[in-house]
Short mmCIF file of C-alpha atoms in Angstrom, two decimals:
data_model
loop_
_atom_site.label_atom_id
_atom_site.label_comp_id
_atom_site.label_asym_id
_atom_site.label_seq_id
_atom_site.Cartn_x
_atom_site.Cartn_y
_atom_site.Cartn_z
CA MET A 1 1.97 -21.01 -0.91
CA ALA A 2 -0.88 -19.73 -3.04
CA ASN A 3 -0.43 -18.31 -6.31
CA LYS A 4 -1.65 -14.86 -5.67
CA LYS A 5 -2.33 -12.14 -8.69
CA TRP A 6 -0.89 -8.94 -6.60
CA ALA A 7 0.31 -6.69 -9.79
CA VAL A 8 -3.44 -6.03 -10.73
CA LYS A 9 -2.40 -1.98 -11.05
CA ARG A 10 1.56 -0.53 -10.50
CA ILE A 11 2.20 2.22 -8.93
CA THR A 12 5.16 4.62 -8.47
CA VAL A 13 5.35 6.57 -5.17
CA ASN A 14 8.19 9.53 -5.00
CA LEU A 15 8.55 10.00 -1.25
CA ALA A 16 11.11 13.11 0.34
CA ALA A 17 14.19 11.96 1.35
CA GLN A 18 13.03 11.32 5.41
CA GLU A 19 9.84 9.27 4.09
CA ALA A 20 11.63 6.41 2.01
CA GLU A 21 14.26 7.15 5.34
CA LYS A 22 11.46 6.37 6.82
CA LEU A 23 10.26 3.53 5.46
CA GLU A 24 12.71 1.87 5.49
CA LYS A 25 13.76 2.31 9.11
CA TYR A 26 10.88 1.09 9.78
CA CYS A 27 11.37 -1.99 7.59
CA GLN A 28 14.22 -2.86 8.39
CA GLN A 29 12.29 -2.99 12.73
CA THR A 30 9.65 -5.34 11.29
CA GLY A 31 10.88 -7.39 9.37
CA ARG A 32 8.05 -6.68 6.38
CA PRO A 33 8.88 -5.48 3.00
CA ALA A 34 7.70 -1.79 2.28
CA THR A 35 5.13 -2.93 -0.26
CA ASP A 36 3.01 -4.96 2.66
CA VAL A 37 3.60 -2.32 5.00
CA ILE A 38 2.34 0.15 1.98
CA ARG A 39 -0.55 -1.88 1.10
CA GLU A 40 -1.75 -1.84 4.71
CA LEU A 41 -1.52 1.65 5.06
CA ILE A 42 -3.95 1.84 1.84
CA ARG A 43 -6.18 -0.70 3.23
CA GLY A 44 -6.90 1.22 6.46
CA LEU A 45 -8.20 4.07 4.29
CA SER A 46 -12.05 5.56 4.90
CA VAL A 47 -13.46 5.97 2.13
CA ALA A 48 -17.21 7.36 1.84
CA GLU A 49 -19.21 5.10 -0.26
CA ASP A 50 -20.28 6.76 -4.56
CA THR A 51 -23.62 6.31 -4.31
CA ASN A 52 -22.90 4.88 -8.13
CA ASP A 53 -20.90 2.34 -8.18
CA SER A 54 -23.72 0.27 -7.21
CA ASN A 55 -25.58 1.78 -10.84
CA ARG A 56 -23.50 0.37 -12.61
#
């Protein structure tokens, strides 16, 4: 397995008890780690393109 540099930025997320339970249950049902689930959800977010980014 290739060595991946995932730790570009580490964040802490505060979840309500029900949210944490739901994430834990989903991870148990799918056999996937929470980090992978959260990363996939973030990748699926649609973001408007910032026209200023192309000028940097």
